[in-house]
Amino acid sequence: MPDTPDGPGRNGRPNVLVVLADDLGFSDIGCYGSEIPTPHLDRLAGRGLAMRQFYNTARCSPSRASLLTGLHPHQTGVGILTNDDGPAGYPGRLNDRCVTMAELLGDAGYSTGLVGKWHLTGSIHQPDDAWPTRRGFDYFYGTLAGAGSYYDPVTLTEGETPLPQTPEDFYLTTALGERAEDFVRAQADRDAPFFLYLALTAPHWPLHAPAEAVERHRGRYDAGWDELRAARFARQRSSGLADDSWSLSPRDEGVVAWDEVADADWQARRMEVYAAQVELMDAAVGRVVAALEDTGELDRTLVLFLSDNGGCAEEIEPGWVDELPSTPYNTPLRTRSGQRVRRGNDPTVTPGPEESFATYGVPWANLSNTPFREYKHWVHEGGIATPMIVHWPDGGLTSGWVDEPHQLPDVLATVLEVTGASYPAERAGRPVLPASGRSMLGAWRGAAATDEHTLYFEHEGNSAIRTGRWKLVRKHAEEWELFDLSTDRSELTDLAAAHPDLVRDLAARYESWAGSHGVKPREPILAANRGGPSPLIRPFTSSRPRHGADGPGRG
């Protein structure tokens, strides 16, 4: 047990604050190379540590399931999103074979709260056993679904009570920061330590931000994505995040050079709104950190910040939301003042206000994931590499950059070691699957790893295994690629042909893991659901050719 100051009834146990961003790319905050001002996150990193090689699972719901349970997402029932893809696929809701971080810490005497996005059940209007209030959280304020309006979010709920239409000045990211601050301040007079899961929806599309916030970024993106990618990579090199072995991947082959762009003002505006969303996300984190400081809890609180997947390259076809046969975006058909909502990326529609519903698309996602290639959905580095900031002054941690590779199941293992909470063989009379993670506390304290930690990934048939410096990775229905990440973190030189024995060995290890961890074959899922991309999401050309029927979707 770490030696930390005691509070009444705490017995040296630290608080735990996990902040999860949504669709934030690897380079989208200041300390990871961004031009977007994120002073609060940068301060946490500067006074704590940041990880070069931490990985999520390439999609929002699976990442949330893995983060909270210490399992790979396929084991939890949430292998893709919250749709029921059975019997061939996943049920799309947390099952009874997993136990959440909130349940474990609650059993250990912690006060538990969730502020933000849940997205771990398909039952978003009627409580079921997979609601946060029934999976260990004493307090819940947020949304049950994903991908919704920031001004008037569908499924906004407190406890199990749907909340009425939001007031005129409502903005979701700010509201989540305020509620999280309130939760922290409410703990000051309580004896128990607390666990707060702040699951922000920012900066996931739609591109929604108040005009005054967007205005602060006016002109910041006029130079275009080519120059800005180079500038981010230069800052990554200067800060020590990227060493000499890293290279800047080429611009996505589906994206033209900035000086050839039509509608450059509109393109720049897309990224200005996205930057405003990131800045407001940082401000929300700042409110919570200020509350921790004011209540004397910051130094004894383990604070983690990360993202659920890489930058999102999805492009939405233009149209009117109220003309759709259903509402797949969990957004109102009209604004609170009665205006129609224009969905999609239409250069005649300025993104940002409530009546718009747009994404920032392939070229800016390519910027977000600097220096890597690929995006959310894929398990190449651009899809799974995330910032990971750790702040815990009383924890005896090292500072600066930590290089040891880790992934989401390792978060629960670390939190259990830090708090002294135990992981059960069964809970509430049901057996629980063994946790998959390895604690990061030793790495955070500067200890060298004693053995290799093999990492595994699968999403929508996109697959990878990483052990030591080697990463074997493939897109669905394509051949395996092999990369030496010690010299090629950006995955630019495929070494599979030069090392066929290594490819066979790693592929066999991957298949063994997939078979023992509940990974469902992709083809039957596609066949059962008739496959193909959503008609509302425009497919895009990634930096290497793709084959098969897969296409991006909501998450």
Coordinates of C-alpha atoms in Angstrom, one line a residue:
M1 CA 0.0 0.0 0.0
P2 CA 1.5 3.4 -0.9
D3 CA 2.4 5.7 1.9
T4 CA -0.1 8.6 1.6
P5 CA -1.5 11.1 4.1
D6 CA -4.5 9.8 6.0
G7 CA -7.9 11.5 6.1
P8 CA -10.7 10.5 8.4
G9 CA -11.6 6.9 7.5
R10 CA -9.2 6.9 4.5
N11 CA -6.4 4.7 6.0
G12 CA -4.0 6.1 3.5
R13 CA -6.1 5.3 0.5
P14 CA -6.0 7.8 -2.4
N15 CA -8.9 9.2 -4.3
V16 CA -9.1 8.1 -8.0
L17 CA -10.1 10.4 -10.9
V18 CA -10.2 8.9 -14.3
V19 CA -10.8 11.5 -17.1
L20 CA -11.7 10.0 -20.5
A21 CA -11.8 12.1 -23.7
D22 CA -13.9 11.0 -26.7
D23 CA -12.3 10.8 -30.2
L24 CA -9.2 12.8 -29.1
G25 CA -6.2 12.2 -31.3
F26 CA -2.7 11.4 -30.1
S27 CA -1.4 14.9 -30.7
D28 CA -4.5 17.0 -29.8
I29 CA -3.3 18.4 -26.5
G30 CA -0.4 20.8 -25.9
C31 CA 2.0 18.5 -24.2
Y32 CA 1.6 15.9 -27.0
G33 CA 2.4 18.5 -29.7
S34 CA -0.8 20.4 -30.3
E35 CA -1.2 24.1 -31.0
I36 CA -4.5 24.0 -29.1
P37 CA -4.2 25.7 -25.7
T38 CA -4.7 23.0 -23.0
P39 CA -3.0 24.6 -19.9
H40 CA -4.7 22.5 -17.3
L41 CA -3.8 19.2 -18.8
D42 CA -0.3 20.4 -19.6
R43 CA 0.1 21.4 -16.0
L44 CA -0.9 17.9 -14.8
A45 CA 1.6 16.4 -17.2
G46 CA 4.3 18.8 -16.2
R47 CA 3.9 18.0 -12.5
G48 CA 3.4 14.3 -13.1
L49 CA 4.3 12.0 -16.0
A50 CA 3.0 11.1 -19.4
M51 CA 3.2 7.9 -21.3
R52 CA 4.6 7.6 -24.9
Q53 CA 3.1 4.1 -25.6
F54 CA -0.3 3.7 -24.0
Y55 CA -3.1 2.2 -26.1
N56 CA -6.9 2.1 -26.2
T57 CA -9.0 -0.3 -28.3
A58 CA -9.8 1.9 -31.3
R59 CA -13.5 2.6 -30.5
C60 CA -15.5 4.3 -27.8
S61 CA -17.8 1.6 -26.2
P62 CA -15.1 -1.2 -26.3
S63 CA -12.6 1.2 -24.7
R64 CA -15.0 2.1 -21.9
A65 CA -15.8 -1.5 -21.2
S66 CA -12.1 -2.5 -21.1
L67 CA -11.1 0.5 -19.0
L68 CA -13.8 -0.1 -16.3
T69 CA -13.5 -3.9 -16.1
G70 CA -9.8 -4.8 -16.7
L71 CA -10.9 -7.2 -19.4
H72 CA -10.6 -7.1 -23.1
P73 CA -13.9 -5.7 -24.5
H74 CA -15.0 -8.9 -26.2
Q75 CA -15.2 -10.6 -22.8
T76 CA -17.6 -7.9 -21.5
G77 CA -20.3 -8.2 -24.2
V78 CA -19.3 -4.9 -25.8
G79 CA -17.1 -5.9 -28.7
I80 CA -18.1 -3.3 -31.2
L81 CA -20.8 -0.8 -30.0
T82 CA -24.1 -1.1 -28.1
N83 CA -26.1 -2.7 -30.9
D84 CA -27.1 -6.4 -30.3
D85 CA -25.3 -8.2 -33.1
G86 CA -26.3 -11.7 -31.8
P87 CA -26.3 -14.5 -32.2
A88 CA -23.2 -14.2 -34.4
G89 CA -21.8 -11.1 -32.6
Y90 CA -21.9 -9.3 -29.3
P91 CA -24.9 -8.4 -27.2
G92 CA -23.8 -4.7 -26.9
R93 CA -24.1 -4.4 -23.2
L94 CA -22.0 -5.1 -20.1
N95 CA -22.6 -8.8 -19.1
D96 CA -22.7 -10.4 -15.7
R97 CA -19.2 -12.0 -16.1
C98 CA -17.4 -8.7 -15.6
V99 CA -17.1 -6.4 -12.6
T100 CA -16.6 -2.7 -12.9
M101 CA -14.1 -0.4 -11.2
A102 CA -17.0 1.3 -9.5
E103 CA -18.3 -2.0 -8.1
L104 CA -14.8 -3.0 -6.8
L105 CA -14.0 0.4 -5.3
G106 CA -17.5 0.7 -3.8
D107 CA -17.0 -2.7 -2.2
A108 CA -13.8 -1.3 -0.7
G109 CA -15.6 1.7 0.9
Y110 CA -15.1 4.3 -1.8
S111 CA -17.8 6.8 -2.8
T112 CA -18.3 6.5 -6.6
G113 CA -19.5 8.9 -9.2
L114 CA -19.8 9.0 -13.0
V115 CA -20.2 12.3 -14.8
G116 CA -20.4 12.0 -18.6
K117 CA -21.0 9.4 -21.3
W118 CA -21.8 5.8 -20.4
H119 CA -22.5 4.1 -23.8
L120 CA -22.3 0.5 -22.4
T121 CA -25.9 -0.6 -23.0
G122 CA -28.4 -0.4 -25.9
S123 CA -31.2 0.3 -23.4
I124 CA -30.8 4.0 -23.3
H125 CA -34.3 5.0 -22.2
Q126 CA -35.3 2.2 -19.9
P127 CA -32.9 1.2 -17.0
D128 CA -31.4 -2.3 -17.3
D129 CA -28.7 -4.2 -15.4
A130 CA -26.0 -2.5 -17.5
W131 CA -26.9 1.1 -16.4
P132 CA -24.2 2.9 -14.4
T133 CA -26.5 3.1 -11.4
R134 CA -26.6 -0.7 -11.4
R135 CA -23.0 -1.2 -12.1
G136 CA -21.5 0.4 -9.0
F137 CA -21.9 4.2 -9.4
D138 CA -23.6 5.9 -6.4
Y139 CA -24.0 9.1 -8.5
F140 CA -24.6 9.5 -12.2
Y141 CA -25.1 12.6 -14.4
G142 CA -24.6 12.3 -18.1
T143 CA -25.8 10.6 -21.3
L144 CA -26.5 6.9 -21.9
A145 CA -25.9 7.1 -25.6
G146 CA -23.1 8.5 -27.8
A147 CA -22.8 11.0 -30.7
G148 CA -25.3 13.6 -29.7
S149 CA -25.9 17.3 -29.6
Y150 CA -23.8 19.4 -27.1
Y151 CA -26.7 21.9 -26.8
D152 CA -29.6 19.6 -26.2
P153 CA -28.3 16.1 -25.7
V154 CA -30.7 13.2 -26.0
T155 CA -30.6 10.7 -23.0
L156 CA -29.3 13.3 -20.6
T157 CA -30.0 11.7 -17.2
E158 CA -29.4 12.1 -13.5
G159 CA -29.5 8.9 -11.6
E160 CA -32.2 7.1 -13.5
T161 CA -34.3 10.2 -14.2
P162 CA -34.4 11.7 -17.7
L163 CA -33.7 15.4 -17.6
P164 CA -36.0 18.0 -19.4
Q165 CA -34.9 20.1 -22.3
T166 CA -31.8 22.1 -21.5
P167 CA -31.7 25.9 -20.9
E168 CA -30.6 28.3 -23.6
D169 CA -27.1 28.7 -22.3
F170 CA -26.4 25.0 -21.8
Y171 CA -23.3 23.4 -23.2
L172 CA -22.6 19.8 -22.4
T173 CA -18.8 19.9 -21.8
T174 CA -19.2 22.8 -19.4
A175 CA -22.1 21.2 -17.6
L176 CA -20.1 18.0 -17.1
G177 CA -17.2 20.0 -15.7
E178 CA -19.6 21.8 -13.3
R179 CA -21.2 18.5 -12.1
A180 CA -17.8 16.8 -11.6
E181 CA -16.6 19.8 -9.6
D182 CA -19.8 19.6 -7.5
F183 CA -19.1 15.9 -6.9
V184 CA -15.6 16.6 -5.7
R185 CA -16.6 19.4 -3.4
A186 CA -19.4 17.2 -1.9
Q187 CA -16.8 14.7 -0.8
A188 CA -14.9 17.1 1.4
D189 CA -17.0 16.4 4.5
R190 CA -17.1 12.6 4.0
D191 CA -14.8 10.1 5.6
A192 CA -14.5 7.8 2.5
P193 CA -12.1 8.3 -0.4
F194 CA -13.8 8.7 -3.8
F195 CA -13.6 7.4 -7.3
L196 CA -14.8 9.8 -10.0
Y197 CA -15.1 8.7 -13.6
L198 CA -15.3 11.9 -15.8
A199 CA -16.2 10.6 -19.2
L200 CA -16.3 13.6 -21.4
T201 CA -18.0 13.5 -24.8
A202 CA -15.6 16.1 -26.2
P203 CA -14.3 16.4 -28.8
H204 CA -16.4 13.7 -30.5
W205 CA -18.5 15.0 -33.4
P206 CA -20.8 16.9 -34.0
L207 CA -18.7 20.0 -34.3
H208 CA -20.5 22.0 -31.7
A209 CA -19.0 24.9 -29.7
P210 CA -20.2 28.4 -28.6
A211 CA -19.3 31.2 -31.1
E212 CA -17.1 33.0 -28.6
A213 CA -15.0 29.9 -28.0
V214 CA -14.6 29.3 -31.7
E215 CA -13.6 32.9 -32.3
R216 CA -10.5 32.4 -30.0
H217 CA -9.2 30.0 -32.7
R218 CA -10.0 32.2 -35.7
G219 CA -7.1 32.0 -38.2
R220 CA -5.2 29.3 -36.3
Y221 CA -5.8 26.8 -39.1
D222 CA -5.4 29.0 -42.2
A223 CA -2.0 27.5 -42.9
G224 CA -3.6 24.1 -43.5
W225 CA -3.0 20.5 -42.5
D226 CA 0.4 20.0 -44.2
E227 CA 2.1 22.8 -42.3
L228 CA 0.3 22.1 -39.1
R229 CA 1.2 18.4 -39.1
A230 CA 4.9 19.3 -39.6
A231 CA 4.6 21.9 -36.8
R232 CA 3.1 19.3 -34.4
F233 CA 5.8 16.8 -35.2
A234 CA 8.5 19.4 -34.6
R235 CA 7.0 20.1 -31.1
Q236 CA 6.8 16.4 -30.4
R237 CA 10.5 16.1 -31.2
S238 CA 11.4 19.2 -29.2
S239 CA 9.5 18.0 -26.1
G240 CA 11.2 14.5 -26.2
L241 CA 7.9 12.7 -26.9
A242 CA 9.2 11.7 -30.4
D243 CA 12.8 10.5 -30.6
D244 CA 15.0 10.2 -33.7
S245 CA 13.5 6.9 -34.6
W246 CA 10.0 8.4 -35.2
S247 CA 9.1 9.7 -38.6
L248 CA 6.1 11.8 -39.8
S249 CA 3.9 9.6 -41.9
P250 CA 2.9 11.0 -45.3
R251 CA -0.3 12.9 -45.7
D252 CA -3.2 10.4 -46.2
E253 CA -3.4 9.5 -49.8
G254 CA -7.1 10.4 -49.9
V255 CA -6.3 14.1 -48.9
V256 CA -5.1 16.8 -51.3
A257 CA -2.3 19.2 -50.5
W258 CA -3.6 22.3 -48.7
D259 CA -2.8 24.6 -51.6
E260 CA -5.2 22.6 -53.8
V261 CA -8.1 22.7 -51.4
A262 CA -11.5 24.1 -52.4
D263 CA -13.4 25.8 -49.7
A264 CA -10.3 26.4 -47.6
D265 CA -12.2 28.8 -45.3
W266 CA -14.8 26.2 -44.5
Q267 CA -12.1 23.5 -44.0
A268 CA -10.3 25.8 -41.6
R269 CA -13.5 26.5 -39.8
R270 CA -14.1 22.8 -39.1
M271 CA -10.8 22.6 -37.2
E272 CA -11.4 25.9 -35.4
V273 CA -14.6 24.4 -33.9
Y274 CA -12.8 21.2 -33.1
A275 CA -10.1 23.1 -31.3
A276 CA -12.7 25.0 -29.3
Q277 CA -14.2 21.7 -28.2
V278 CA -10.7 20.6 -27.0
E279 CA -10.1 23.9 -25.2
L280 CA -13.4 23.6 -23.4
M281 CA -12.7 20.0 -22.5
D282 CA -9.4 21.2 -20.9
A283 CA -11.3 23.9 -19.0
A284 CA -13.7 21.3 -17.7
V285 CA -10.8 19.3 -16.4
G286 CA -9.4 22.5 -14.9
R287 CA -12.6 23.0 -12.9
V288 CA -12.2 19.6 -11.3
V289 CA -8.5 20.1 -10.5
A290 CA -9.3 23.4 -8.9
A291 CA -11.9 21.7 -6.7
L292 CA -9.3 19.1 -5.7
E293 CA -6.8 21.9 -4.8
D294 CA -9.4 23.9 -2.9
T295 CA -10.4 20.9 -0.8
G296 CA -6.9 19.8 -0.2
E297 CA -7.3 16.5 -2.1
L298 CA -5.2 17.0 -5.2
D299 CA -1.9 15.6 -3.9
R300 CA -3.5 12.4 -2.7
T301 CA -5.7 11.9 -5.8
L302 CA -4.5 9.6 -8.6
V303 CA -5.5 11.5 -11.7
L304 CA -5.5 9.7 -15.1
F305 CA -6.3 11.4 -18.4
L306 CA -6.6 9.5 -21.7
S307 CA -8.7 9.1 -24.9
D308 CA -11.0 6.3 -26.0
N309 CA -9.6 6.0 -29.6
G310 CA -7.6 7.9 -32.2
G311 CA -8.9 10.8 -34.2
C312 CA -12.1 10.1 -36.1
A313 CA -12.0 10.3 -39.9
E314 CA -15.7 9.7 -40.5
E315 CA -17.5 12.0 -43.0
I316 CA -21.2 12.4 -42.8
E317 CA -23.3 12.8 -46.0
P318 CA -25.3 16.1 -46.1
G319 CA -29.0 16.1 -45.5
W320 CA -31.7 17.0 -42.9
V321 CA -32.0 15.1 -39.7
D322 CA -35.8 15.3 -39.8
E323 CA -35.9 13.5 -43.1
L324 CA -34.2 10.4 -41.8
P325 CA -36.2 7.2 -41.3
S326 CA -34.7 7.1 -37.8
T327 CA -32.4 9.3 -35.7
P328 CA -29.1 7.4 -35.6
Y329 CA -27.2 10.4 -34.1
N330 CA -29.2 10.6 -30.9
T331 CA -29.9 14.2 -31.6
P332 CA -33.2 16.2 -31.7
L333 CA -34.9 16.6 -35.0
R334 CA -35.0 20.3 -34.5
T335 CA -33.2 22.8 -32.3
R336 CA -34.8 24.1 -29.1
S337 CA -36.0 27.2 -31.1
G338 CA -37.5 25.0 -33.8
Q339 CA -34.9 25.3 -36.5
R340 CA -34.2 22.2 -38.7
V341 CA -30.8 20.5 -38.1
R342 CA -28.6 20.1 -41.1
R343 CA -26.5 17.0 -40.8
G344 CA -23.3 16.3 -42.7
N345 CA -20.3 18.1 -44.1
D346 CA -21.7 20.7 -46.3
P347 CA -19.5 23.7 -47.2
T348 CA -22.5 26.0 -47.3
V349 CA -23.2 25.3 -43.6
T350 CA -21.0 26.8 -41.0
P351 CA -20.2 24.2 -38.3
G352 CA -20.5 25.1 -34.6
P353 CA -24.1 26.2 -33.9
E354 CA -27.0 24.0 -32.7
E355 CA -28.6 23.7 -36.2
S356 CA -25.4 22.1 -37.6
F357 CA -24.2 18.5 -37.2
A358 CA -20.8 18.0 -38.9
T359 CA -17.5 16.2 -38.5
Y360 CA -14.0 17.4 -39.2
G361 CA -13.2 14.5 -41.5
V362 CA -10.2 12.7 -42.9
P363 CA -7.7 15.5 -43.3
W364 CA -8.0 16.9 -39.8
A365 CA -8.1 13.5 -38.2
N366 CA -4.8 12.9 -40.0
L367 CA -3.5 16.0 -38.1
S368 CA -5.0 14.8 -34.8
N369 CA -3.1 11.6 -35.1
T370 CA 0.3 13.1 -35.9
P371 CA 2.8 11.5 -36.6
F372 CA 0.8 8.2 -37.2
R373 CA -1.4 6.9 -40.0
E374 CA -4.9 5.5 -39.8
Y375 CA -7.7 6.4 -37.5
K376 CA -10.4 5.3 -35.1
H377 CA -11.7 1.8 -36.0
W378 CA -8.2 0.6 -37.1
V379 CA -5.6 -0.9 -34.7
H380 CA -2.6 0.7 -36.4
E381 CA -1.0 3.4 -34.2
G382 CA -3.3 6.2 -35.4
G383 CA -6.3 4.2 -34.2
I384 CA -5.1 3.1 -30.8
A385 CA -2.3 5.4 -29.5
T386 CA -3.6 7.8 -26.9
P387 CA -2.2 10.5 -24.6
M388 CA -1.9 9.2 -21.1
I389 CA -1.2 11.7 -18.3
V390 CA -0.7 10.5 -14.7
H391 CA -0.7 12.9 -11.7
W392 CA -0.3 11.8 -8.1
P393 CA 2.2 13.8 -6.0
D394 CA 1.8 11.6 -2.9
G395 CA 2.4 8.4 -5.0
G396 CA 6.2 8.5 -5.3
L397 CA 6.0 8.6 -9.1
T398 CA 8.7 9.5 -11.5
S399 CA 8.3 12.5 -13.9
G400 CA 8.6 13.1 -17.6
W401 CA 8.0 10.6 -20.3
V402 CA 7.4 6.9 -19.5
D403 CA 8.2 4.5 -22.4
E404 CA 6.9 1.1 -21.2
P405 CA 3.9 0.0 -23.4
H406 CA 0.6 -0.6 -21.7
Q407 CA -3.1 -0.8 -22.7
L408 CA -6.6 -0.4 -21.2
P409 CA -6.9 -3.6 -19.1
D410 CA -3.8 -2.4 -17.2
V411 CA -5.7 0.6 -15.7
L412 CA -7.9 -1.5 -13.4
A413 CA -4.9 -3.6 -12.3
T414 CA -3.1 -0.4 -11.4
V415 CA -6.0 1.2 -9.5
L416 CA -6.4 -2.0 -7.5
E417 CA -2.8 -1.9 -6.5
V418 CA -2.9 1.8 -5.6
T419 CA -6.1 1.5 -3.6
G420 CA -5.6 -1.9 -2.0
A421 CA -9.0 -3.0 -3.3
S422 CA -9.3 -6.7 -4.3
Y423 CA -10.5 -8.4 -7.5
P424 CA -12.9 -11.3 -6.7
A425 CA -13.4 -14.7 -8.2
E426 CA -17.1 -14.0 -7.9
R427 CA -19.4 -11.2 -7.0
A428 CA -23.1 -11.2 -6.0
G429 CA -23.2 -14.9 -6.5
R430 CA -21.9 -14.9 -10.0
P431 CA -18.5 -16.0 -11.3
V432 CA -16.2 -13.2 -12.6
L433 CA -13.7 -13.6 -15.4
P434 CA -10.0 -13.2 -14.3
A435 CA -8.7 -9.7 -15.0
S436 CA -6.3 -9.4 -17.9
G437 CA -4.2 -6.4 -17.0
R438 CA -0.8 -5.7 -15.4
S439 CA -0.2 -2.9 -13.0
M440 CA 1.7 0.2 -14.3
L441 CA 2.7 1.4 -10.9
G442 CA 6.3 0.0 -11.1
A443 CA 6.8 1.7 -14.5
W444 CA 5.4 4.9 -13.0
R445 CA 8.0 4.7 -10.2
G446 CA 10.9 4.2 -12.6
A447 CA 11.3 0.4 -12.3
A448 CA 12.4 -1.5 -15.3
A449 CA 10.0 -4.2 -16.6
T450 CA 11.2 -7.7 -15.7
D451 CA 9.5 -9.4 -18.6
E452 CA 7.7 -8.6 -21.9
H453 CA 4.1 -7.5 -21.6
T454 CA 2.3 -8.7 -24.8
L455 CA -0.6 -6.5 -25.9
Y456 CA -3.5 -7.7 -28.0
F457 CA -6.1 -5.7 -30.1
E458 CA -9.1 -6.5 -32.2
H459 CA -11.9 -4.3 -33.5
E460 CA -14.2 -5.1 -36.4
G461 CA -11.8 -7.7 -37.7
N462 CA -8.8 -5.3 -37.5
S463 CA -6.2 -7.2 -35.4
A464 CA -2.8 -6.7 -33.8
I465 CA -0.4 -8.2 -31.4
R466 CA 2.5 -6.3 -29.9
T467 CA 5.4 -7.9 -28.0
G468 CA 8.6 -6.0 -27.3
R469 CA 9.5 -4.0 -30.3
W470 CA 7.5 -6.1 -32.7
K471 CA 3.9 -5.3 -33.8
L472 CA 2.0 -7.6 -36.1
V473 CA -1.1 -5.8 -37.5
R474 CA -3.7 -6.2 -40.2
K475 CA -6.9 -4.6 -41.4
H476 CA -9.9 -6.9 -41.8
A477 CA -9.6 -9.2 -44.8
E478 CA -6.0 -8.1 -45.5
E479 CA -2.6 -9.6 -45.0
W480 CA -0.6 -9.3 -41.8
E481 CA 2.0 -6.4 -41.7
L482 CA 5.0 -6.5 -39.4
F483 CA 6.7 -3.4 -37.9
D484 CA 9.7 -2.8 -35.7
L485 CA 8.3 0.0 -33.5
S486 CA 11.7 0.6 -32.0
T487 CA 12.8 2.1 -35.3
D488 CA 9.5 2.7 -37.0
R489 CA 6.8 3.9 -34.6
S490 CA 4.8 5.3 -37.5
E491 CA 4.5 1.9 -39.2
L492 CA 5.9 2.9 -42.6
T493 CA 8.1 -0.1 -43.4
D494 CA 6.4 -3.5 -43.5
L495 CA 8.9 -6.2 -42.6
A496 CA 6.6 -9.2 -42.9
A497 CA 8.3 -10.6 -46.0
A498 CA 11.7 -10.4 -44.3
H499 CA 10.6 -12.3 -41.2
P500 CA 8.1 -15.0 -42.2
D501 CA 8.8 -17.2 -39.2
L502 CA 8.2 -14.3 -36.8
V503 CA 4.9 -13.5 -38.6
R504 CA 3.7 -17.1 -38.2
D505 CA 4.7 -17.2 -34.5
L506 CA 3.0 -13.9 -33.7
A507 CA -0.1 -14.7 -35.8
A508 CA -0.5 -18.1 -34.0
R509 CA -0.2 -16.3 -30.6
Y510 CA -2.8 -13.8 -31.7
E511 CA -5.2 -16.5 -32.8
S512 CA -4.8 -18.3 -29.5
W513 CA -5.6 -15.1 -27.6
A514 CA -8.6 -14.3 -29.8
G515 CA -10.0 -17.8 -29.2
S516 CA -9.6 -17.6 -25.5
H517 CA -10.9 -14.0 -25.0
G518 CA -14.2 -14.1 -26.8
V519 CA -13.3 -12.5 -30.1
K520 CA -16.1 -13.1 -32.6
P521 CA -15.3 -13.8 -36.3
R522 CA -16.0 -10.7 -38.3
E523 CA -17.6 -12.3 -41.4
P524 CA -20.7 -13.9 -39.7
I525 CA -21.4 -10.5 -38.0
L526 CA -21.3 -8.8 -41.4
A527 CA -23.4 -11.4 -42.9
A528 CA -26.0 -11.3 -40.1
N529 CA -26.2 -7.5 -40.4
R530 CA -25.8 -7.4 -44.2
G531 CA -22.5 -5.6 -43.8
G532 CA -21.4 -2.4 -45.6
P533 CA -21.0 1.2 -44.3
S534 CA -23.9 3.2 -43.0
P535 CA -25.6 5.2 -45.8
L536 CA -25.1 8.3 -43.7
I537 CA -21.4 7.9 -43.3
R538 CA -19.2 8.5 -46.4
P539 CA -16.4 5.9 -46.7
F540 CA -13.0 7.3 -47.1
T541 CA -9.6 6.2 -48.6
S542 CA -7.1 5.5 -45.8
S543 CA -3.4 5.7 -46.2
R544 CA -3.2 2.1 -47.4
P545 CA -5.8 0.3 -49.5
R546 CA -8.7 -1.4 -47.7
H547 CA -10.7 -4.3 -48.9
G548 CA -14.0 -6.0 -47.7
A549 CA -17.3 -4.6 -46.7
D550 CA -16.4 -2.7 -43.6
G551 CA -17.0 0.9 -43.2
P552 CA -17.0 3.4 -40.4
G553 CA -19.9 4.0 -38.1
R554 CA -21.0 5.7 -34.9
G555 CA -19.0 5.4 -31.7

